[in-house]
Each structure stands twice: as C-alpha cells, then as structure tokens.
Coordinates of C-alpha atoms in Angstrom, one line a residue:
Chain A
M1 CA -44.2 6.1 19.4
K2 CA -41.7 7.4 16.9
K3 CA -43.8 10.4 16.0
A4 CA -44.7 11.1 19.6
F5 CA -41.1 10.9 20.8
A6 CA -39.9 14.4 20.1
P7 CA -43.1 16.2 21.5
L8 CA -43.0 14.0 24.6
L9 CA -39.4 14.8 25.1
V10 CA -40.3 18.5 25.1
V11 CA -43.1 17.8 27.5
V12 CA -40.8 16.0 29.9
A13 CA -38.2 18.8 29.7
I14 CA -40.9 21.3 30.6
M15 CA -42.2 19.1 33.4
F16 CA -38.7 18.9 34.9
V17 CA -38.4 22.7 34.7
V18 CA -41.8 23.3 36.3
A19 CA -41.5 20.6 39.0
P20 CA -39.0 22.5 41.2
F21 CA -41.3 25.5 41.4
L22 CA -44.3 23.3 42.4
I23 CA -42.1 21.6 45.0
A24 CA -40.8 24.9 46.3
N25 CA -44.4 26.1 46.7
A26 CA -45.6 22.9 48.5
P27 CA -46.0 23.4 52.3
Y28 CA -43.2 22.3 54.6
E29 CA -43.6 19.1 56.4
S30 CA -44.2 19.9 60.1
T31 CA -41.3 17.8 61.7
M32 CA -38.7 17.5 58.9
G33 CA -38.9 20.9 57.2
L34 CA -36.9 21.5 54.1
I35 CA -35.2 18.1 53.8
Q36 CA -38.6 16.4 53.3
K37 CA -38.7 17.9 49.8
I38 CA -36.1 15.4 48.6
F39 CA -39.1 13.0 48.8
Y40 CA -40.4 14.5 45.5
Y41 CA -37.3 13.1 43.8
H42 CA -36.6 10.0 45.8
V43 CA -39.9 8.2 45.6
P44 CA -40.5 9.0 41.9
S45 CA -37.0 7.6 41.1
W46 CA -38.0 4.3 42.6
F47 CA -41.3 4.4 40.7
A48 CA -39.4 4.8 37.5
M49 CA -37.1 2.0 38.5
Y50 CA -40.0 -0.4 39.2
I51 CA -41.5 0.4 35.8
A52 CA -38.1 -0.2 34.1
I53 CA -37.8 -3.5 36.1
G54 CA -41.3 -4.5 35.0
V55 CA -40.3 -3.9 31.3
C56 CA -37.1 -5.8 31.8
G57 CA -38.8 -8.8 33.5
V58 CA -41.7 -9.2 31.0
A59 CA -39.4 -8.6 28.0
S60 CA -36.9 -11.2 29.4
A61 CA -39.7 -13.8 29.8
V62 CA -40.9 -13.1 26.2
Y63 CA -37.3 -13.4 24.9
L64 CA -36.7 -16.7 26.8
F65 CA -39.9 -18.4 25.6
K66 CA -40.4 -16.9 22.1
G67 CA -36.8 -15.9 21.2
T68 CA -37.8 -12.5 19.7
L69 CA -34.7 -10.4 19.5
I70 CA -36.6 -7.1 20.0
A71 CA -37.8 -8.4 23.4
D72 CA -34.1 -8.8 24.3
A73 CA -33.5 -5.2 23.3
Y74 CA -36.4 -4.1 25.5
A75 CA -35.0 -6.1 28.4
T76 CA -31.5 -4.6 28.1
A77 CA -33.0 -1.1 27.9
G78 CA -35.2 -1.8 31.0
A79 CA -32.2 -3.0 33.0
E80 CA -30.0 0.0 32.1
V81 CA -32.7 2.5 33.0
A82 CA -33.5 0.6 36.2
V83 CA -29.9 0.8 37.3
V84 CA -29.8 4.6 36.6
F85 CA -33.0 5.4 38.5
G86 CA -32.0 2.9 41.3
L87 CA -28.8 4.9 41.6
C88 CA -30.8 8.1 41.9
G89 CA -32.9 6.5 44.7
L90 CA -29.8 5.2 46.4
I91 CA -28.2 8.7 46.4
T92 CA -31.2 10.7 47.4
G93 CA -32.1 8.3 50.2
P94 CA -29.0 8.7 52.3
L95 CA -29.1 12.5 51.8
W96 CA -32.4 12.5 53.5
G97 CA -31.4 9.8 56.1
R98 CA -28.4 11.9 57.2
V99 CA -30.8 14.6 58.4
A100 CA -33.7 12.5 59.5
W101 CA -31.8 9.7 61.2
G102 CA -28.4 11.3 61.8
V103 CA -26.6 8.6 59.7
W104 CA -26.2 8.1 56.0
W105 CA -27.1 4.4 56.0
Q106 CA -29.1 2.0 58.3
W107 CA -29.1 -1.7 57.8
D108 CA -32.9 -1.7 57.6
V109 CA -34.9 -4.2 55.6
R110 CA -36.0 -1.7 52.9
L111 CA -32.5 -0.2 52.5
T112 CA -30.8 -3.6 52.3
T113 CA -33.3 -5.1 49.9
A114 CA -33.3 -2.0 47.7
L115 CA -29.5 -2.1 47.4
L116 CA -29.9 -5.8 46.6
L117 CA -32.3 -5.1 43.8
E118 CA -29.9 -2.6 42.3
L119 CA -27.1 -5.2 42.6
I120 CA -29.2 -7.8 40.7
F121 CA -29.6 -5.5 37.8
V122 CA -26.0 -4.4 37.8
A123 CA -25.2 -8.2 37.7
Y124 CA -27.6 -8.4 34.8
L125 CA -25.6 -5.8 32.9
M126 CA -22.3 -7.5 33.9
V127 CA -23.4 -10.9 32.6
R128 CA -24.4 -9.3 29.3
Q129 CA -21.0 -7.6 29.1
F130 CA -18.7 -10.4 30.1
G131 CA -20.8 -13.6 29.7
G132 CA -19.7 -14.3 26.1
P133 CA -22.0 -16.1 23.6
G134 CA -25.3 -17.3 25.1
A135 CA -25.1 -14.6 27.9
E136 CA -28.5 -13.2 26.8
K137 CA -30.4 -16.2 28.2
L138 CA -28.4 -16.1 31.4
A139 CA -29.2 -12.4 31.7
A140 CA -32.9 -13.1 31.0
A141 CA -33.0 -15.6 33.8
T142 CA -31.4 -13.1 36.2
A143 CA -33.9 -10.5 35.2
I144 CA -36.8 -12.8 35.9
F145 CA -35.5 -13.6 39.4
G146 CA -34.8 -9.9 40.0
T147 CA -38.3 -9.0 38.9
A148 CA -39.7 -11.6 41.3
T149 CA -37.8 -9.9 44.1
A150 CA -39.1 -6.4 43.3
P151 CA -42.6 -6.7 44.9
F152 CA -40.9 -8.0 48.0
V153 CA -38.7 -4.9 48.2
Y154 CA -41.8 -2.7 47.8
K155 CA -43.8 -4.5 50.5
S156 CA -40.9 -5.0 52.9
V157 CA -41.7 -1.7 54.8
D158 CA -45.2 -3.0 55.5
I159 CA -44.2 -6.5 56.6
W160 CA -41.5 -5.3 59.1
R161 CA -41.3 -2.3 61.4
T162 CA -38.6 -0.4 59.6
V163 CA -37.1 3.0 60.1
H164 CA -37.9 3.7 56.5
P165 CA -41.3 5.3 56.0
N166 CA -43.9 2.8 54.8
T167 CA -46.1 2.8 51.7
N168 CA -48.9 4.4 53.6
V169 CA -47.2 7.8 53.3
I170 CA -48.3 8.4 49.7
P171 CA -52.1 7.8 49.9
T172 CA -52.2 9.9 53.1
L173 CA -50.4 12.9 51.6
K174 CA -52.1 16.3 52.0
P175 CA -53.5 17.5 48.6
S176 CA -51.1 20.4 48.7
M177 CA -48.2 18.0 48.7
G178 CA -49.9 15.2 46.7
G179 CA -50.3 17.5 43.7
P180 CA -46.5 18.2 43.2
F181 CA -45.7 14.6 44.1
A182 CA -48.1 13.2 41.4
F183 CA -46.6 15.7 39.0
S184 CA -43.0 14.8 39.6
S185 CA -43.9 11.0 39.6
L186 CA -45.5 11.5 36.2
A187 CA -42.4 13.3 35.0
F188 CA -40.0 10.6 36.2
I189 CA -42.2 7.8 34.8
L190 CA -42.5 9.5 31.4
L191 CA -38.7 10.1 31.3
S192 CA -38.0 6.4 32.1
T193 CA -40.4 5.4 29.3
L194 CA -38.7 7.7 26.8
L195 CA -35.3 6.5 27.8
V196 CA -36.3 2.9 27.3
T197 CA -37.7 3.6 23.9
A198 CA -34.7 5.6 22.9
R199 CA -32.4 2.8 24.0
V200 CA -34.5 0.2 22.1
H201 CA -34.3 2.4 19.0
L202 CA -30.5 2.4 19.3
A203 CA -30.5 -1.4 19.6
K204 CA -32.6 -1.7 16.5
R205 CA -30.2 0.5 14.6
Q206 CA -27.3 -1.7 15.8
M207 CA -29.1 -4.8 14.7
M208 CA -29.6 -3.3 11.2
L209 CA -26.0 -2.3 11.0
D210 CA -24.9 -5.8 12.0
E211 CA -27.0 -7.2 9.2
L212 CA -25.6 -4.8 6.7
Y213 CA -22.1 -5.7 7.7
L214 CA -22.9 -9.4 7.3
A215 CA -24.4 -8.8 3.9
H216 CA -21.4 -6.8 2.8
E217 CA -19.0 -9.5 3.9
E218 CA -21.0 -12.1 2.0
E219 CA -20.8 -10.0 -1.2
S220 CA -17.1 -9.4 -1.1
Chain B
M1 CA -41.8 -40.8 34.3
F2 CA -41.0 -37.4 35.9
M3 CA -40.1 -38.7 39.3
R4 CA -38.3 -41.7 37.8
T5 CA -36.1 -39.5 35.6
A6 CA -35.3 -37.2 38.6
W7 CA -34.5 -40.3 40.7
L8 CA -32.2 -41.7 37.9
V9 CA -30.3 -38.4 37.7
L10 CA -29.9 -38.4 41.4
R11 CA -28.7 -42.0 41.5
K12 CA -26.2 -41.3 38.7
D13 CA -24.7 -38.3 40.5
F14 CA -24.6 -40.3 43.7
A15 CA -22.9 -43.3 42.1
I16 CA -20.2 -41.0 40.6
E17 CA -19.7 -39.1 43.8
V18 CA -19.4 -42.2 46.0
K19 CA -16.5 -43.5 43.8
S20 CA -14.3 -40.4 44.4
L21 CA -16.0 -38.4 47.2
E22 CA -14.3 -35.5 45.5
V23 CA -17.0 -32.9 45.8
L24 CA -18.1 -34.0 49.2
T25 CA -14.7 -33.9 50.8
T26 CA -13.6 -30.6 49.2
T27 CA -16.9 -29.0 50.2
L28 CA -16.7 -30.1 53.8
F29 CA -13.1 -29.0 54.1
F30 CA -13.9 -25.6 52.6
A31 CA -16.9 -25.2 54.9
I32 CA -14.7 -25.8 58.0
S33 CA -12.1 -23.4 56.7
C34 CA -14.8 -20.8 56.3
V35 CA -15.9 -21.3 59.9
L36 CA -12.3 -20.9 61.1
I37 CA -11.7 -17.7 59.1
F38 CA -14.8 -16.1 60.3
A39 CA -14.2 -17.2 63.8
F40 CA -10.9 -15.4 63.7
A41 CA -12.6 -12.3 62.3
F42 CA -15.3 -12.1 65.1
V43 CA -13.8 -13.6 68.2
K44 CA -12.5 -11.0 70.8
N45 CA -10.9 -11.9 74.1
G46 CA -11.8 -15.6 73.5
Q47 CA -15.5 -14.8 73.2
A48 CA -17.6 -14.6 70.0
P49 CA -20.4 -12.0 69.8
E50 CA -23.9 -13.4 70.5
D51 CA -25.3 -13.6 66.9
A52 CA -22.0 -14.5 65.2
A53 CA -22.7 -18.2 65.2
A54 CA -25.8 -17.7 63.0
G55 CA -24.0 -15.6 60.5
I56 CA -21.0 -17.8 60.3
L57 CA -23.2 -20.9 59.8
W58 CA -24.9 -19.4 56.8
I59 CA -21.8 -17.9 55.3
A60 CA -20.2 -21.3 55.4
I61 CA -23.3 -22.9 53.8
A62 CA -23.4 -20.2 51.0
F63 CA -19.7 -20.3 50.2
S64 CA -19.2 -24.0 50.3
G65 CA -22.5 -24.4 48.4
T66 CA -21.2 -22.2 45.6
L67 CA -18.0 -24.3 45.5
A68 CA -20.0 -27.5 45.3
L69 CA -22.3 -26.2 42.6
G70 CA -19.3 -25.2 40.5
R71 CA -17.6 -28.5 41.0
T72 CA -20.6 -30.7 40.3
F73 CA -21.3 -29.0 37.0
E74 CA -17.7 -28.8 36.0
R75 CA -17.7 -32.6 36.1
E76 CA -20.7 -32.6 33.7
R77 CA -19.0 -30.2 31.4
Y78 CA -15.7 -32.1 31.4
G79 CA -17.4 -35.3 30.2
E80 CA -19.8 -33.5 27.9
T81 CA -22.4 -35.4 29.9
L82 CA -24.8 -32.6 30.4
R83 CA -25.4 -32.5 26.7
A84 CA -26.1 -36.2 26.7
L85 CA -28.5 -35.7 29.5
L86 CA -30.3 -33.0 27.6
L87 CA -30.5 -35.1 24.5
A88 CA -32.3 -37.9 26.4
P89 CA -36.0 -38.1 25.7
A90 CA -36.9 -37.1 29.3
P91 CA -38.8 -34.1 30.6
R92 CA -36.2 -31.3 31.2
P93 CA -37.6 -30.1 34.5
A94 CA -37.1 -33.7 35.8
L95 CA -33.4 -33.3 35.1
Y96 CA -33.4 -30.1 37.1
V97 CA -35.2 -31.8 40.0
G98 CA -32.7 -34.6 40.0
K99 CA -29.8 -32.2 40.1
L100 CA -31.5 -30.1 42.8
L101 CA -32.1 -33.2 45.0
G102 CA -28.4 -34.1 44.6
M103 CA -27.3 -30.6 45.6
L104 CA -29.7 -30.7 48.6
A105 CA -28.3 -34.0 49.7
L106 CA -24.8 -32.7 49.5
L107 CA -25.6 -29.5 51.4
G108 CA -27.6 -31.6 53.9
V109 CA -24.4 -33.6 54.7
A110 CA -22.4 -30.4 55.0
E111 CA -24.9 -29.0 57.4
L112 CA -24.9 -32.2 59.5
L113 CA -21.2 -31.5 60.1
L114 CA -21.4 -27.7 60.3
V115 CA -24.3 -27.3 62.8
P116 CA -22.8 -29.5 65.6
L117 CA -19.3 -27.9 64.9
I118 CA -20.6 -24.4 65.3
A119 CA -22.7 -25.3 68.3
F120 CA -19.6 -26.8 69.8
L121 CA -17.1 -24.0 68.9
F122 CA -19.4 -21.1 69.8
Q123 CA -21.3 -22.6 72.7
A124 CA -24.4 -21.9 70.6
A125 CA -27.7 -23.5 71.8
L126 CA -28.7 -24.5 68.3
F127 CA -30.4 -27.7 69.4
S128 CA -32.8 -26.2 71.9
R129 CA -35.6 -26.3 69.2
P130 CA -34.7 -29.0 66.8
L131 CA -37.8 -28.8 64.7
L132 CA -37.5 -25.1 64.1
L133 CA -33.8 -25.5 63.3
V134 CA -34.6 -28.1 60.7
G135 CA -37.3 -25.8 59.2
I136 CA -34.9 -22.9 59.0
L137 CA -32.0 -25.0 57.6
G138 CA -34.3 -26.7 55.1
G139 CA -36.0 -23.5 54.0
G140 CA -32.8 -21.6 53.5
T141 CA -31.0 -24.5 51.8
I142 CA -33.8 -25.3 49.3
G143 CA -34.0 -21.6 48.2
F144 CA -30.2 -21.3 47.8
A145 CA -29.9 -24.6 46.0
A146 CA -32.9 -24.0 43.7
V147 CA -31.4 -20.8 42.3
G148 CA -27.8 -22.2 42.4
T149 CA -28.6 -25.4 40.5
L150 CA -30.4 -23.4 37.7
F151 CA -27.6 -20.9 37.3
A152 CA -24.8 -23.4 37.6
A153 CA -26.5 -25.5 34.9
M154 CA -26.8 -22.5 32.6
L155 CA -23.3 -21.4 33.2
V156 CA -21.8 -24.7 32.0
R157 CA -21.8 -23.2 28.5
A158 CA -20.7 -19.7 29.4
R159 CA -17.2 -18.2 29.4
S160 CA -15.8 -17.1 32.8
R161 CA -18.4 -19.3 34.6
D162 CA -16.3 -19.3 37.8
V163 CA -16.7 -15.6 38.2
L164 CA -20.3 -15.3 37.0
L165 CA -21.8 -17.9 39.4
P166 CA -21.2 -16.0 42.6
I167 CA -22.0 -12.7 40.9
L168 CA -25.4 -13.9 39.9
L169 CA -26.1 -16.2 42.8
Y170 CA -25.4 -14.0 45.8
P171 CA -27.6 -11.0 44.9
I172 CA -30.5 -13.2 44.1
T173 CA -30.2 -15.6 47.1
I174 CA -29.3 -12.9 49.7
P175 CA -33.0 -12.7 50.8
V176 CA -32.9 -16.4 51.6
I177 CA -29.5 -16.1 53.4
I178 CA -30.9 -13.1 55.4
G179 CA -33.9 -15.3 56.3
G180 CA -31.6 -18.1 57.4
V181 CA -29.4 -15.9 59.5
R182 CA -32.2 -14.0 61.2
G183 CA -34.1 -17.2 61.8
T184 CA -31.1 -18.9 63.3
A185 CA -30.3 -15.8 65.4
A186 CA -33.9 -15.9 66.8
L187 CA -33.2 -19.5 67.9
L188 CA -30.0 -18.5 69.6
A189 CA -31.6 -15.6 71.5
S190 CA -32.3 -16.3 75.2
P191 CA -35.1 -16.8 75.7
V192 CA -35.7 -18.4 72.3
D193 CA -37.7 -16.0 70.1
E194 CA -40.1 -18.6 68.7
P195 CA -42.6 -16.2 66.9
S196 CA -39.8 -14.6 64.8
A197 CA -38.3 -18.0 64.0
V198 CA -41.7 -19.2 62.7
M199 CA -42.1 -15.9 60.8
W200 CA -38.8 -16.4 59.1
I201 CA -39.6 -20.0 58.2
G202 CA -42.8 -18.6 56.6
I203 CA -40.8 -16.1 54.6
L204 CA -38.2 -18.7 53.6
T205 CA -41.0 -21.0 52.4
A206 CA -42.5 -18.2 50.3
F207 CA -39.1 -17.6 48.7
D208 CA -38.6 -21.4 48.1
V209 CA -42.0 -21.6 46.3
V210 CA -41.2 -18.6 44.1
F211 CA -37.6 -19.8 43.3
V212 CA -38.5 -23.4 42.6
T213 CA -41.5 -22.4 40.5
L214 CA -39.4 -19.9 38.4
S215 CA -36.6 -22.4 38.0
L216 CA -38.9 -25.2 36.8
W217 CA -40.6 -22.8 34.5
T218 CA -37.4 -21.4 32.9
F219 CA -35.2 -24.5 33.0
E220 CA -36.5 -25.8 29.7
P221 CA -35.9 -22.7 27.5
L222 CA -32.7 -21.9 29.3
M223 CA -31.1 -25.2 28.5
T224 CA -32.2 -25.2 24.9
E225 CA -29.5 -24.2 22.5

C-alpha cells in the first residue's frame, strides 16, 4: 500500500477533476432536472461512510478480542473518515430535499436513522477524546454496536414507505446515468480508503514516537 | 452453573436494594418528575396532543433507566465489589445476565407505576390491548437495558462516566426507543392499529436479539483489564 499510495492519490485527484464533466454530460432526470445531479455526490458519500464504518467495526472487534494496537488505529481512522463522509451526506441531502420536498429536513425513517448513525460515530470519537484511560475498549464496543445499526439504516427505506428514494434507484439507473454514478462512487470509495490508510500511517508514526520518548526517558 | 451464577448476582442485588430501596425510590420519583415536566411542555388548553402519552412514557423510561443504571453501578464501584465479582471463578456472561435481569426487574417496577399513571393523566387507552402493550414494553425495555447494562458496567472504570453514559447510550438505543414510541402510539390510535403494533414488536425483538447477542459476546473482553 505504501508504494501504491502516491500514484493512487494522483488517480483519485484526476477522478475528482473528471467526475464533474461526466456528471454535467449525464442526461437530466425528467422530473427533478438539475438538482438531481447532487445524487452523484450524495449517494457515493454514504457508500464511503458505510465502507469506513465496516473498517471501524471489524477493526474494533479485532482490537477487542486480540488486543492488537494496529487494529485500534484502523478503528479510529475508520470512525474519523465515517464522520467526515457522513457529514457530506447530511449536507448534500437537505440541499436536494429543499428542492424536491420543499423543506430542508423531514422526520423520515431514513433521515432519522442516518443522523443517528452519524451521532454514534461522533460519540465514538468523543469517548476516545474524553474517556481517559481504558476508553479504547469503550469506544470499540460503541463501534461494534454502531456497525450493527448500519445495515438497518441502509435497509430502512425498503422496510418502510419513506419519502426518501429507496435502494431500488441505483440498479434501475439508465446506463447514461449509471456510468457517471459508478465513476463517482469509485472515486469516493478510493478516497475514503486512502484517507483511512493515511490516518493509520499517522497513528503508526505516533506510536513509534511514543516508544522513542519512553526509551529516551529510561536512558536519562 | 451459568443460570445459577446469574441468579446469585440477581439475588445479591435484590438483597442490597431491599435494605435501602435507594435506587428504586429515586428512579420512581425521577420518572414521575419526567412525566410532569413533559406534560407541562405538551399540554395546551388542558388537553395533551394525541400521541404525546406514548412519547412521554418512553422518555420517562429512558431517562429514569439511565439514572438507575448509573446508580446501580456507582454502588458497585464504591464498594469495589465489581472487581470482586469479576475475580470470582464464574462465567463472565453470567454476571452480565444477572445484572441485566436486575435492571429489567427495576425498570419493570417503574413501568408498573408509569403506565397506569400516564393512562390516568392523559386519558390514554393503554390497556385496550394488554398483550400487545406487554410485548412493546418488554421489547423496548430489554433492548434499552441490554445496551445500558453493558455500557454502565464498562464505564465503572472510566473517568467522567456520568456524562459518557447518556452520550453512548442514547444514540445506540434510539432505534429501540423509536420502536417503543411508535408501537405505543399505534395502540393509542383509534381504532387500534394492530398490524403496526405487531410490526413494531417484531422490529423490537430483532433489535433485542442483536443487542443481547453483541453484549454477551463483548462483555468478557470488555471487562478484562
């Protein structure tokens, strides 16, 4: 991953430059028109968040049962990236809702549970920040419960009749819209993966530095 | 061995509680105060909005439940008894089950008081379908207490535990609270919306299974120092 990081970063940068052109060239949706194009950012943000949550959940379980420090670093990275992309989704969603529904926010099952998921991972970060010693385990438990909630958030639109479009939209996209959508999804997923690895790398460096400080103190 | 340990933990907590009744009385009093505060917030012209009773019931359960969780484990921390429990050669998940049963009993008593009180104060027809009501109350309470017991037990060792418990507990248990509120609201609708009530009981049961399984699975490594 270390060697591939820089080239992949360039690839992602190019993808994010190209994506707006692809999206601009995609056909207008018949009823919503221009505002529908926010979909190419909104849905991929949530995809990126789900992936980050997956990383966080699995890494937390590994940390809890095996105690490997690097797993904990992956969990933190996953949670941080999940919060960032969740925020992207929570900002782009109301922008679309204002035009499509006439209001910024509706207390619909998907919107409520998505906000909840974001809150769980903000709580995760707060526990790590303010929990004091032993907070890593507490945070890991939070992440495991949060990850268990994520599939429910994803499926909520299919269980209830909600105002939010359901998961059927994506498989039934026209190819002329599906292409740009797949492209921007890939860009977002790649970006979130790179952010997680960069964050883990930083955590590794911090661990090394801590060890060096300890060794230095022992010597003097 | 497993059920016996759980039973002994439950009996121990019960014996301590019966002596002082500290947690029970404070929880009940707090629950009633919650009902009053929210009644003031919602009642207009002497009349509460239709669904308010369902929301107020579950807010009272969630708030007083958090208080009870904090108090029960504060007692364990004060006497360093949780450590003694964990040192005992007993299966850890059994300790969790014992604590969970104690919490459920406490919340059950609180609900025995709260439900008639709310039915009385808000003219809510809560008892028209007693079986469904028991299903919704049971489903919601188990889900809430399962997560609550796990986190309260973990937080015994943490700094600023009073703040962290609600911060962690509410986001995770909100799906259960939503299920409880919507299910109860379906019971209060006229005519009673039985299919939705049954659907919410199903969802609550699904959450209970997930939460209890995850708690039993993670309790052991979480409580190991």
